[in-house]
mmCIF file of C-alpha atoms and ligand atoms in Angstrom:
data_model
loop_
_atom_site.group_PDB
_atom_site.id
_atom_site.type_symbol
_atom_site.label_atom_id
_atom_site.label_comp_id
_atom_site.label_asym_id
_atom_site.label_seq_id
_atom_site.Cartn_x
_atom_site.Cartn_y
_atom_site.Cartn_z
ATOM 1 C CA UNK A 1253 -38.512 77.925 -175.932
ATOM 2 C CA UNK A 1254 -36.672 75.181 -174.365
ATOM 3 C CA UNK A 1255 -33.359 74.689 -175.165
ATOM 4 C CA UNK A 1256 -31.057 72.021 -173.432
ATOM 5 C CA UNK A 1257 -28.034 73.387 -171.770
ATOM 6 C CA UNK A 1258 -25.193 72.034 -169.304
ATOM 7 C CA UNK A 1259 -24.039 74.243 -166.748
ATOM 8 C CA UNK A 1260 -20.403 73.445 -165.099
ATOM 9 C CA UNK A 1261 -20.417 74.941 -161.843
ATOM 10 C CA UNK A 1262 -16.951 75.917 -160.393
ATOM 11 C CA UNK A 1263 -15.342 75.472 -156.708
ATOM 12 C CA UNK A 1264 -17.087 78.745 -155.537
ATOM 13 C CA UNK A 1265 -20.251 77.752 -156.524
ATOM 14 C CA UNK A 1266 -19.412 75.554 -153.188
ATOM 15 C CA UNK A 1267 -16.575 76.785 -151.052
ATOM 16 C CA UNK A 1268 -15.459 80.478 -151.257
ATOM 17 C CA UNK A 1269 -11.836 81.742 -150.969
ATOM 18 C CA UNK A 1270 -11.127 81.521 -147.476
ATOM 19 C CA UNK A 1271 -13.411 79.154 -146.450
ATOM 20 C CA UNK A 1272 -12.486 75.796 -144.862
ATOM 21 C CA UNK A 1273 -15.603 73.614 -145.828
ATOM 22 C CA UNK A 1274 -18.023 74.318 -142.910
ATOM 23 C CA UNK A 1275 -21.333 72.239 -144.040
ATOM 24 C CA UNK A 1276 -23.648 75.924 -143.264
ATOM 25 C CA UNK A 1277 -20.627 77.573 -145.533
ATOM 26 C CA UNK A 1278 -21.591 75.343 -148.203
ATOM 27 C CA UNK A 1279 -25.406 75.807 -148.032
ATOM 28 C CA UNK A 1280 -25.399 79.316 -148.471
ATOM 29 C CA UNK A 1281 -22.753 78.901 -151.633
ATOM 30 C CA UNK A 1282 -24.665 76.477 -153.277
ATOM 31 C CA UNK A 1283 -28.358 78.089 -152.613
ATOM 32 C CA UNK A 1284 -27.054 80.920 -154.187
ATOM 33 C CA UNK A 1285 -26.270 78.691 -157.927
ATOM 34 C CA UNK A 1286 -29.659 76.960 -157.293
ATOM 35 C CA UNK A 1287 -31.563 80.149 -157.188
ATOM 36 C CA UNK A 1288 -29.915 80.912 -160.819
ATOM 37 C CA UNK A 1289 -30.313 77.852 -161.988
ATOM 38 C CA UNK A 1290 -34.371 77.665 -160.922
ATOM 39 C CA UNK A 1291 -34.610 81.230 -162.775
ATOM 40 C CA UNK A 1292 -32.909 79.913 -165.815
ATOM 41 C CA UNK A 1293 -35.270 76.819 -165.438
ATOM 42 C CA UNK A 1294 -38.307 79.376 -165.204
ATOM 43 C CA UNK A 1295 -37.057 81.135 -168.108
ATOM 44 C CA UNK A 1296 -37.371 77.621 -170.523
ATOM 45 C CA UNK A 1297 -34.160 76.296 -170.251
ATOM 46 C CA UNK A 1298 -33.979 72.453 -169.776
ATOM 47 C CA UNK A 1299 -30.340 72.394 -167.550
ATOM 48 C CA UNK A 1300 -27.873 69.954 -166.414
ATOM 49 C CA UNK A 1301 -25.958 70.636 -163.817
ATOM 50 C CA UNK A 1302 -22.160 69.682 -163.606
ATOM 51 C CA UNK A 1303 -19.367 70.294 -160.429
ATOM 52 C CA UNK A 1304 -15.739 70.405 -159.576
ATOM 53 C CA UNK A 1305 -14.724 67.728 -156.358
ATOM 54 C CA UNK A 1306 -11.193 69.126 -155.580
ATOM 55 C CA UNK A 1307 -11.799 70.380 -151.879
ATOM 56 C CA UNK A 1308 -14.281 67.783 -150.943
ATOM 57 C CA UNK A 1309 -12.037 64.560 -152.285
ATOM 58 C CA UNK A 1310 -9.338 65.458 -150.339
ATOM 59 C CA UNK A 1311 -11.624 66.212 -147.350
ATOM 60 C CA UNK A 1312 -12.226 62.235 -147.598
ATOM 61 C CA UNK A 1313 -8.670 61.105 -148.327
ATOM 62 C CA UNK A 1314 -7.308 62.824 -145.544
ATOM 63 C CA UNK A 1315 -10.256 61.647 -143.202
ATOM 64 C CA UNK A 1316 -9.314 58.164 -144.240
ATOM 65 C CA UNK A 1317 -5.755 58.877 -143.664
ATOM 66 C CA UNK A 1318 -6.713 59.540 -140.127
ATOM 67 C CA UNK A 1319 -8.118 56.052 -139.391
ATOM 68 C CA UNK A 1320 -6.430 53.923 -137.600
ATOM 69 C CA UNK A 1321 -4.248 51.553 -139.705
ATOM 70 C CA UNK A 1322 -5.828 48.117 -140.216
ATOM 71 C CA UNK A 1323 -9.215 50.307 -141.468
ATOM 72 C CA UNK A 1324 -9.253 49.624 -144.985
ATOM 73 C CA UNK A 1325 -8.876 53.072 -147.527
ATOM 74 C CA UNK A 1326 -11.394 53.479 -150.018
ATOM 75 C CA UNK A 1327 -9.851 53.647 -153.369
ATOM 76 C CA UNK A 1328 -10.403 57.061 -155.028
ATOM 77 C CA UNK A 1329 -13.000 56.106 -158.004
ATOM 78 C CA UNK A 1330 -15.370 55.465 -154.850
ATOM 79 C CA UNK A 1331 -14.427 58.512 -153.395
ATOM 80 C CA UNK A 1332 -15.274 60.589 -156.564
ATOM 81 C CA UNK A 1333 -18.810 58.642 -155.926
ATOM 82 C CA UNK A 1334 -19.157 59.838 -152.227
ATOM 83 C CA UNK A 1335 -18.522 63.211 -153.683
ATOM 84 C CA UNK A 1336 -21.400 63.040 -156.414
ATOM 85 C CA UNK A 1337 -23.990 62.051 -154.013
ATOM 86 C CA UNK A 1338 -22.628 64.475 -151.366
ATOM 87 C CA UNK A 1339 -22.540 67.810 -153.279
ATOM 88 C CA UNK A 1340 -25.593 66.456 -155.872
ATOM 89 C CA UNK A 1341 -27.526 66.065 -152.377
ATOM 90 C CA UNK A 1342 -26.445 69.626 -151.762
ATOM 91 C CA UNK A 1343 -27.928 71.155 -155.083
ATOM 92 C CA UNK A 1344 -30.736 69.075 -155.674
ATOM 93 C CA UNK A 1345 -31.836 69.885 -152.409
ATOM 94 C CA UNK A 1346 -30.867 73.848 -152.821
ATOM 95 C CA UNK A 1347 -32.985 73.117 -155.968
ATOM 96 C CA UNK A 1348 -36.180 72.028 -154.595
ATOM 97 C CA UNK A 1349 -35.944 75.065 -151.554
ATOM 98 C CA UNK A 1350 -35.267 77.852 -154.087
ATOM 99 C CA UNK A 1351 -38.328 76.456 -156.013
ATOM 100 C CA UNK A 1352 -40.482 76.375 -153.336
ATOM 101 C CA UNK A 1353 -39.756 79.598 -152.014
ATOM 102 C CA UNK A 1354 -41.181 80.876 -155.718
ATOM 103 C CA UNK A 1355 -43.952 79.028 -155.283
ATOM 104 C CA UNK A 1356 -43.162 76.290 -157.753
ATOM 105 C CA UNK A 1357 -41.932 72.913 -158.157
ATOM 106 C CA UNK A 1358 -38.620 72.361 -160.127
ATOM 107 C CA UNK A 1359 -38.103 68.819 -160.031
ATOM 108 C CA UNK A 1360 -33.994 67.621 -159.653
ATOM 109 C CA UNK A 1361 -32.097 64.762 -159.732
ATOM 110 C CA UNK A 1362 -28.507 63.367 -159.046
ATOM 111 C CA UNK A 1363 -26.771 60.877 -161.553
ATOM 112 C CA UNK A 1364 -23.844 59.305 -160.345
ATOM 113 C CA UNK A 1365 -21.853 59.135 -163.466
ATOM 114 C CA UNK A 1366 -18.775 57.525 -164.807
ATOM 115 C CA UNK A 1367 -16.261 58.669 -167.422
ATOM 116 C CA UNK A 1368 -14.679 56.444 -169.949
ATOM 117 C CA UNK A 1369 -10.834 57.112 -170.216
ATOM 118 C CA UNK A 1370 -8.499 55.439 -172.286
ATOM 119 C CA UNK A 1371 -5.831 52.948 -170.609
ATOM 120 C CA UNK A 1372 -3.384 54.021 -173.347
ATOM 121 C CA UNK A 1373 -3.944 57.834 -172.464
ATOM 122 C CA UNK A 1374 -0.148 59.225 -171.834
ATOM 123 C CA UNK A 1375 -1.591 60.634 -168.607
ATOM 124 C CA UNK A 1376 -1.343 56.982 -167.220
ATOM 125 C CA UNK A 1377 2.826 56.835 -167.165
ATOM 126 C CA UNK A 1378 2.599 60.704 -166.441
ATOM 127 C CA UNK A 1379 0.814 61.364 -163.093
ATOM 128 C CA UNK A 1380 0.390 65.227 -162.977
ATOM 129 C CA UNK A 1381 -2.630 65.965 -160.502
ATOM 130 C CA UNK A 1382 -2.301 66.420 -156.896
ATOM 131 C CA UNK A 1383 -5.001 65.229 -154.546
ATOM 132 C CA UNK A 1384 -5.073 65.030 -150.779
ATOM 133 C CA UNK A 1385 -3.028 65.867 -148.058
ATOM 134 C CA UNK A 1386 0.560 67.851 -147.957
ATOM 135 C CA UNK A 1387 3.025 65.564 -146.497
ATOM 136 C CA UNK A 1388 6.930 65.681 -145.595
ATOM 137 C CA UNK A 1389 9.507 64.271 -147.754
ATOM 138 C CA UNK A 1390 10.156 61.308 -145.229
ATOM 139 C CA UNK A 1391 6.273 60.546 -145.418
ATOM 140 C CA UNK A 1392 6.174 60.546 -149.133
ATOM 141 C CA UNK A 1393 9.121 57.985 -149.353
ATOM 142 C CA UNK A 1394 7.170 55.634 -147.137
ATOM 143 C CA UNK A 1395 3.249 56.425 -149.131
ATOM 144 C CA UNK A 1396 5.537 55.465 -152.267
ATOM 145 C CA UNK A 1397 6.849 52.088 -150.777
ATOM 146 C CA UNK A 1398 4.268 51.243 -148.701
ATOM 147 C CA UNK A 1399 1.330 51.894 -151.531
ATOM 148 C CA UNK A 1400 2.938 52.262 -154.522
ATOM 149 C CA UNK A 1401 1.729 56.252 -154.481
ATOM 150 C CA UNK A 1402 3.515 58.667 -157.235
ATOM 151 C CA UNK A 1403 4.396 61.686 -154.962
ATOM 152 C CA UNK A 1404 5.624 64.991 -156.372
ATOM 153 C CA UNK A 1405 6.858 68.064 -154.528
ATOM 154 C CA UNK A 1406 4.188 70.522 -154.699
ATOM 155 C CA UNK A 1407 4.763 74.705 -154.976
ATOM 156 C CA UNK A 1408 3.405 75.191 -152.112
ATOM 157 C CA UNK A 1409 5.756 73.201 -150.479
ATOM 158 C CA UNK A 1410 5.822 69.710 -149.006
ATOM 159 C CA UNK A 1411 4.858 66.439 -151.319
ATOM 160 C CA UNK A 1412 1.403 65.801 -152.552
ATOM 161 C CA UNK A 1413 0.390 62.230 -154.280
ATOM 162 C CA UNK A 1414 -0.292 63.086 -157.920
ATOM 163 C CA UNK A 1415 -2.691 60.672 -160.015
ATOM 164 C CA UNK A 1416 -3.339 60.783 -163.864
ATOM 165 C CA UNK A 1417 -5.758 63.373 -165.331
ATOM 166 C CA UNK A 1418 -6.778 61.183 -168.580
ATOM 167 C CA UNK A 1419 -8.816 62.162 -171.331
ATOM 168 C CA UNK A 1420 -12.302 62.099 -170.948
ATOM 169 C CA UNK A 1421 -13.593 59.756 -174.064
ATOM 170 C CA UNK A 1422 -17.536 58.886 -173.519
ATOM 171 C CA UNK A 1423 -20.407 59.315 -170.588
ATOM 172 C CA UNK A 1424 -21.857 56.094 -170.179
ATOM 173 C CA UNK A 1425 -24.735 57.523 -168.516
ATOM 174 C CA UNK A 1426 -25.437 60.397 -171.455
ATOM 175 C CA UNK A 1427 -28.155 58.997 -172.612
ATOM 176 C CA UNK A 1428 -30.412 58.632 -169.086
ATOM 177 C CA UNK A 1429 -28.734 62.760 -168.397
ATOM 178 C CA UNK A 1430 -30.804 63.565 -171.482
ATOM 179 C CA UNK A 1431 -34.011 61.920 -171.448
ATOM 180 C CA UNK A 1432 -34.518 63.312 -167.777
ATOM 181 C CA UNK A 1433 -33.047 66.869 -168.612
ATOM 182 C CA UNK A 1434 -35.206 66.966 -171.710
ATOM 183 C CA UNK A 1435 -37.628 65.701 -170.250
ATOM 184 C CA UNK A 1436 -38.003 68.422 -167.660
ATOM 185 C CA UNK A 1437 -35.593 67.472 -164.804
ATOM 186 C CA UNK A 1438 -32.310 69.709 -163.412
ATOM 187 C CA UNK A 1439 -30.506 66.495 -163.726
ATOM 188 C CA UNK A 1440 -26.571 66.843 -161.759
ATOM 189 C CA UNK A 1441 -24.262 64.862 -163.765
ATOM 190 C CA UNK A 1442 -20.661 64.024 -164.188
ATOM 191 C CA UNK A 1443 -19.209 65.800 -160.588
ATOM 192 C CA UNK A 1444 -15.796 65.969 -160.438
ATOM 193 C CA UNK A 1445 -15.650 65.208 -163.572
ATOM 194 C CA UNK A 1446 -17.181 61.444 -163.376
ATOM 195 C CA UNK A 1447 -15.852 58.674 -162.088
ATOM 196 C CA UNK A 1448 -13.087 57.396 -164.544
ATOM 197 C CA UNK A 1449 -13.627 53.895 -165.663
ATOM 198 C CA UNK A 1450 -11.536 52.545 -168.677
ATOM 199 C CA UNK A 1451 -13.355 50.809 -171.985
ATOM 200 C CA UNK A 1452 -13.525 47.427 -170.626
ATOM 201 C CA UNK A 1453 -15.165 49.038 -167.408
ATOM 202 C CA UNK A 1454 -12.456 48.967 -164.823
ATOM 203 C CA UNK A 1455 -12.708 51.685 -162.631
ATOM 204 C CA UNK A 1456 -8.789 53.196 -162.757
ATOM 205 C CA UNK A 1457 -7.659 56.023 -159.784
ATOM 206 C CA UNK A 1458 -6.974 58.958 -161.694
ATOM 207 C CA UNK A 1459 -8.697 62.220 -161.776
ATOM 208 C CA UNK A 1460 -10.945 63.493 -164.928
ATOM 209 C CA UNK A 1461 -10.959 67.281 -165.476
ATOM 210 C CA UNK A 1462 -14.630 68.478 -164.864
ATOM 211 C CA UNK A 1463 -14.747 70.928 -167.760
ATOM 212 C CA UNK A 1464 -13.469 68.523 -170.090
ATOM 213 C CA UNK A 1465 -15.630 66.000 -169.108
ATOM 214 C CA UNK A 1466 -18.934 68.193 -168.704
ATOM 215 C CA UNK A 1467 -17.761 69.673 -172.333
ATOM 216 C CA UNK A 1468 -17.794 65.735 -174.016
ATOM 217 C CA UNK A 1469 -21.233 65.674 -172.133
ATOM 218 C CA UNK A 1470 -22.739 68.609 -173.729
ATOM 219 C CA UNK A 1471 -21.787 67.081 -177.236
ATOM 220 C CA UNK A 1472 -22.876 63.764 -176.085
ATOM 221 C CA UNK A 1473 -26.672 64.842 -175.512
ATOM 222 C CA UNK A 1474 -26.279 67.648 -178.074
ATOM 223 C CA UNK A 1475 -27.334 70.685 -175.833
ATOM 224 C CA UNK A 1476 -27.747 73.741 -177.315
ATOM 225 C CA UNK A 1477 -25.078 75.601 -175.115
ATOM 226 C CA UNK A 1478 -22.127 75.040 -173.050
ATOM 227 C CA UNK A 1479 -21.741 77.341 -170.203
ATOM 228 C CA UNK A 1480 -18.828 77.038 -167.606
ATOM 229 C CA UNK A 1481 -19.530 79.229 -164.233
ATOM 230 C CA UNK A 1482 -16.236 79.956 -162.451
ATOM 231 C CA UNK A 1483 -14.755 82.876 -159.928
ATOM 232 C CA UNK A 1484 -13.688 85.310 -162.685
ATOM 233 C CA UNK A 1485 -15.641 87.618 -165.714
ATOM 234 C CA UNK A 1486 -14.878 85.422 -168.025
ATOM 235 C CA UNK A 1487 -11.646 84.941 -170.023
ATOM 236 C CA UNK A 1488 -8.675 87.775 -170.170
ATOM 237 C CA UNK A 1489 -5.642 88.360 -171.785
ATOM 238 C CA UNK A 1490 -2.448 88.781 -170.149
ATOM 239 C CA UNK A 1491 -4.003 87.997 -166.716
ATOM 240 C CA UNK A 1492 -2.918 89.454 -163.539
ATOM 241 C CA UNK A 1493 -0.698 91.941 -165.470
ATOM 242 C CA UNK A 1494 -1.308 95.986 -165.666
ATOM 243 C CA UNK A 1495 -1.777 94.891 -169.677
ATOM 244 C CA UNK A 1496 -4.735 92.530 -168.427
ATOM 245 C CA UNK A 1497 -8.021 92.962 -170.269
ATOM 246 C CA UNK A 1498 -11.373 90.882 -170.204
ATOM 247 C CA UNK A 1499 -12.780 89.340 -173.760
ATOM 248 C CA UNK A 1500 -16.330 89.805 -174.550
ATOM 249 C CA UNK A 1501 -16.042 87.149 -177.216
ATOM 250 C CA UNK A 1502 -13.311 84.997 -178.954
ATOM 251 C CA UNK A 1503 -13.384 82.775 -182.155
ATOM 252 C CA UNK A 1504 -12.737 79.150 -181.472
ATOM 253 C CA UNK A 1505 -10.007 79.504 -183.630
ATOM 254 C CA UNK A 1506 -8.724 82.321 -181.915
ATOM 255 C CA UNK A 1507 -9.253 80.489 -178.739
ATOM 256 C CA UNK A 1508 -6.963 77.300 -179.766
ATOM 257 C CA UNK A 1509 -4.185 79.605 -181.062
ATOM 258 C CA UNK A 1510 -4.062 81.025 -177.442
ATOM 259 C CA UNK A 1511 -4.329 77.576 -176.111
ATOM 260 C CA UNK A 1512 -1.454 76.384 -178.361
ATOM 261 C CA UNK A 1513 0.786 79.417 -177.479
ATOM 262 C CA UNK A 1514 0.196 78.634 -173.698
ATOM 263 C CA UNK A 1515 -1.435 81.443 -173.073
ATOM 264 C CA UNK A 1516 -3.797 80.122 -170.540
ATOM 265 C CA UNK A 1517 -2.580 77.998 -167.473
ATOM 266 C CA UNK A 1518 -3.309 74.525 -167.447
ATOM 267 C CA UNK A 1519 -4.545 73.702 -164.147
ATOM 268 C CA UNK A 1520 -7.103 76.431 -164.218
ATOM 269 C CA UNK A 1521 -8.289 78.343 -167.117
ATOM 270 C CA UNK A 1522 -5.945 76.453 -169.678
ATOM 271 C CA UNK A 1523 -8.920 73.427 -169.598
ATOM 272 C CA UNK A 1524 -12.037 75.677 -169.793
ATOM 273 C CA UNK A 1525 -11.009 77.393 -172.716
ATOM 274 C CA UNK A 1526 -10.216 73.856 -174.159
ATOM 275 C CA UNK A 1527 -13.646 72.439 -172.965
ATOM 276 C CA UNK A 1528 -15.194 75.286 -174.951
ATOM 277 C CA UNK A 1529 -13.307 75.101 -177.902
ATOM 278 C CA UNK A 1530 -14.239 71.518 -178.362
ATOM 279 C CA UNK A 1531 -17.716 71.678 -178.050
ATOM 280 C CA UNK A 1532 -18.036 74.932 -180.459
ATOM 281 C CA UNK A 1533 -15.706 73.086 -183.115
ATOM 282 C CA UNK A 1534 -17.636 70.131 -183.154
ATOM 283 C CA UNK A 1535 -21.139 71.738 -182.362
ATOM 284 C CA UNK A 1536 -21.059 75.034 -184.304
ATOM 285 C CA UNK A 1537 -22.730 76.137 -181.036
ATOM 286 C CA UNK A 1538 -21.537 78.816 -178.434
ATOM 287 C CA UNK A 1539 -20.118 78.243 -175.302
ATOM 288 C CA UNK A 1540 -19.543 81.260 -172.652
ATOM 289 C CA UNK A 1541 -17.109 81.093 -169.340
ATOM 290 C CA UNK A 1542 -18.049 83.391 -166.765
ATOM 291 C CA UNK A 1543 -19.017 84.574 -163.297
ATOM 292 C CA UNK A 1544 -21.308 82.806 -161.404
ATOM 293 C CA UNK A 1545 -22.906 85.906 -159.616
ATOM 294 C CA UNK A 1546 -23.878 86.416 -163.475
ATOM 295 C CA UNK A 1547 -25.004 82.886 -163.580
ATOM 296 C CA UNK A 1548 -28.456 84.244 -165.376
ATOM 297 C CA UNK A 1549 -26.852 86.992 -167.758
ATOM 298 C CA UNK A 1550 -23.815 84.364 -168.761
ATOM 299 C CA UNK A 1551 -26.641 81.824 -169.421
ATOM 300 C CA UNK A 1552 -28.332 84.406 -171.921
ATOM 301 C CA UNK A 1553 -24.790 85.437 -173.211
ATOM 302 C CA UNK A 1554 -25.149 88.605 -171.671
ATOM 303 C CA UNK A 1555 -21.849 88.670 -169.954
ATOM 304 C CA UNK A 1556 -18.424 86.570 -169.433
ATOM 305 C CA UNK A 1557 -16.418 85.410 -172.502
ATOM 306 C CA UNK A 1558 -18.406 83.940 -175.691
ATOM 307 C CA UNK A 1559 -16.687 81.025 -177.703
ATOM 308 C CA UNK A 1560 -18.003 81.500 -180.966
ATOM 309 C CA UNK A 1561 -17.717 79.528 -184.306
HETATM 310 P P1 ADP B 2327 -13.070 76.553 -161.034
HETATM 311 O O1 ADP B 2327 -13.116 76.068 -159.638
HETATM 312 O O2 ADP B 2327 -14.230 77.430 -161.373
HETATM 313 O O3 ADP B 2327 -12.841 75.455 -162.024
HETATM 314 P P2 ADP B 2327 -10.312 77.446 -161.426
HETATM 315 O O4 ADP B 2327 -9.567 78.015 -160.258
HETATM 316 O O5 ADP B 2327 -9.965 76.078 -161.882
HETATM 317 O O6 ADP B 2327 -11.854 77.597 -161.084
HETATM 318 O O7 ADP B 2327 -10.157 78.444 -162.689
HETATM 319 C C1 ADP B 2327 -10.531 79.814 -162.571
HETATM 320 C C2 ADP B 2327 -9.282 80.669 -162.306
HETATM 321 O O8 ADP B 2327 -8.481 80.749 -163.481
HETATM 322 C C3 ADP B 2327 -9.547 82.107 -161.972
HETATM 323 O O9 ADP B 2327 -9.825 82.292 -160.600
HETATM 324 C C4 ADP B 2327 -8.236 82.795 -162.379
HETATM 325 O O10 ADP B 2327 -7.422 83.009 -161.240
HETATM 326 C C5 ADP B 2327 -7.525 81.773 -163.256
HETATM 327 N N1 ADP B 2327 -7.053 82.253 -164.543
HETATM 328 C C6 ADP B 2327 -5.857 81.901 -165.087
HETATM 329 N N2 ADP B 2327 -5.687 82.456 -166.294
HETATM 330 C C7 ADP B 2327 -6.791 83.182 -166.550
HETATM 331 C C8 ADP B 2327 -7.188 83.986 -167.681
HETATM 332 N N3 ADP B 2327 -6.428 84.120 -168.764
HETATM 333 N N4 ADP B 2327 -8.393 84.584 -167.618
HETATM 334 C C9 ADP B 2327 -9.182 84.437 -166.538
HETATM 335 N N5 ADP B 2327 -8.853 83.689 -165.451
HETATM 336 C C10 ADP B 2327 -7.670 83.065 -165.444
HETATM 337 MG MG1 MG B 2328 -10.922 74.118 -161.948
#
């Protein structure tokens, strides 16, 4: 057996709660999803690996915002790229220790990847992610004048620069994530959810949702199964109420009536259960969203929520 899977890792496969990004923090997270993902390897699967970016992006923006001001500021689609060599570095390598420690040799690789989005996508006149620091309401006057930044109050309090979270349309590097991945190589594709670069190639600062984009992936080079790793079971109704309980499987259709009705927030589980739904409707395959201390009974649909046809 070797079927083709992608795996979307979430922000606890590389920062826990409560932890502030310390680099020995991080090596323990992510050995702990590379010795899953070398048993699933072991087992036959043939496994891309995707990532989230949030914590580590705004690590960078606000360590440029610290330079002095004549330094020039990177502009955010090269940012997403520091971010896909610095956390691929992190799980290749994690890769290639866990392997060795069996014994073996799992060979992994690192794709830095870009996302078409569309320049017509609604996102673009409706900025709605926040990145970066938390600044006060004088500061956000002067980001908006001085760079032209859209700046939104945030809960939490304080502003935050928001940037558009566009669609994610294509993978232009699909077809090299396949060949190696089939070919026998944990290949780690689309972090953050790729760099977002419009049809006629311009690379635009917005901010593509990981799932999303790892879900058009998993269509793109037809993998057998979509599985999304995250900090929770899997999927629940009513969640975080005394009512909550914790679905063992749900119909896609079931799924998108829950999506439509709101049921599931958008900044968090809203787009994984979207993700899903897209790849099983278009796929007639099964995706499954659960937790990655599961990672290897998730992967065999042993546990967290299966999307089902
Ligand atoms: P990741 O970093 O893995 O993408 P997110 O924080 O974006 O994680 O999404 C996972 C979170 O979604 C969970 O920690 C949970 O708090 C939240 N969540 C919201 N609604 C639900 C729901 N209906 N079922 C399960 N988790 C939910
Ligand atoms: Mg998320």
């Amino acid at each position: 057996m070797e079927e083709l899977i992608v795996v979307a890792l979430g922000g606890n496969a590389i920062l826990r709660k409560g932890e502030r990004g310390d680099p020995r923090e991080a090596w323990r997270n992510v050995s702990r999803a590379a010795e899953a993902i070398v048993e699933a390897y072991l087992r036959g699967y043939r496994i891309v690996v995707t990532h989230g970016n949030g914590p580590q992006a705004g690590y960078l923006l606000e360590a440029m915002e610290s330079l002095p001001p004549e330094r020039p500021r990177q502009t955010l689609d090269i940012v997403d790229a520091m971010t896909q060599g610095w956390l691929g570095y992190l799980i290749q390598h994690s890769i290639t220790i866990a392997a060795r420690r069996r014994g073996v040799e799992v060979p992994a690789a690192t794709i830095v990847t870009r996302v078409v989005v569309s320049r017509s996508d609604p996102a673009f006149s409706n900025p709605s992610k926040p990145i970066g620091f938390y600044y006060t309401e004088e500061e956000a006057k002067r980001l908006a004048r001085e760079r032209g930044w859209v700046m939104r109050r945030d809960a939490r309090g304080g502003y935050r620069r928001v940037v558009p979270s566009p669609r994610p349309l294509d993978v232009l590097e699909a077809p090299i994530i396949k060949a190696l991945a089939s070919g026998g190589v944990v290949t780690i594709a689309v972090g953050g959810g790729g760099i977002p670069v419009t049809e006629d190639l311009e690379p635009v600062e917005a901010v593509v949702d990981k799932d999303l984009a790892s879900s058009v992936l998993a269509r793109l080079i037809e993998a057998e199964r979509f599985i999304i790793l995250t900090d929770v079971p899997g999927v629940a109704l009513d969640f975080g109420k005394p009512t909550q309980r914790w679905l063992a499987r749900l119909s896609a259709r079931d799924a998108r009536r829950l999506l439509e009705r709101g049921y599931f927030p958008p900044g968090s589980m809203g787009p994984k259960v979207e993700a899903a739904v897209e790849f099983v409707e278009e796929t007639g395959r099964r995706a499954v969203i659960g937790h990655l201390d599961e990672a290897i009974d998730v992967i065999n649909l042993e546990s967290g929520t299966i999307i089902e046809p």
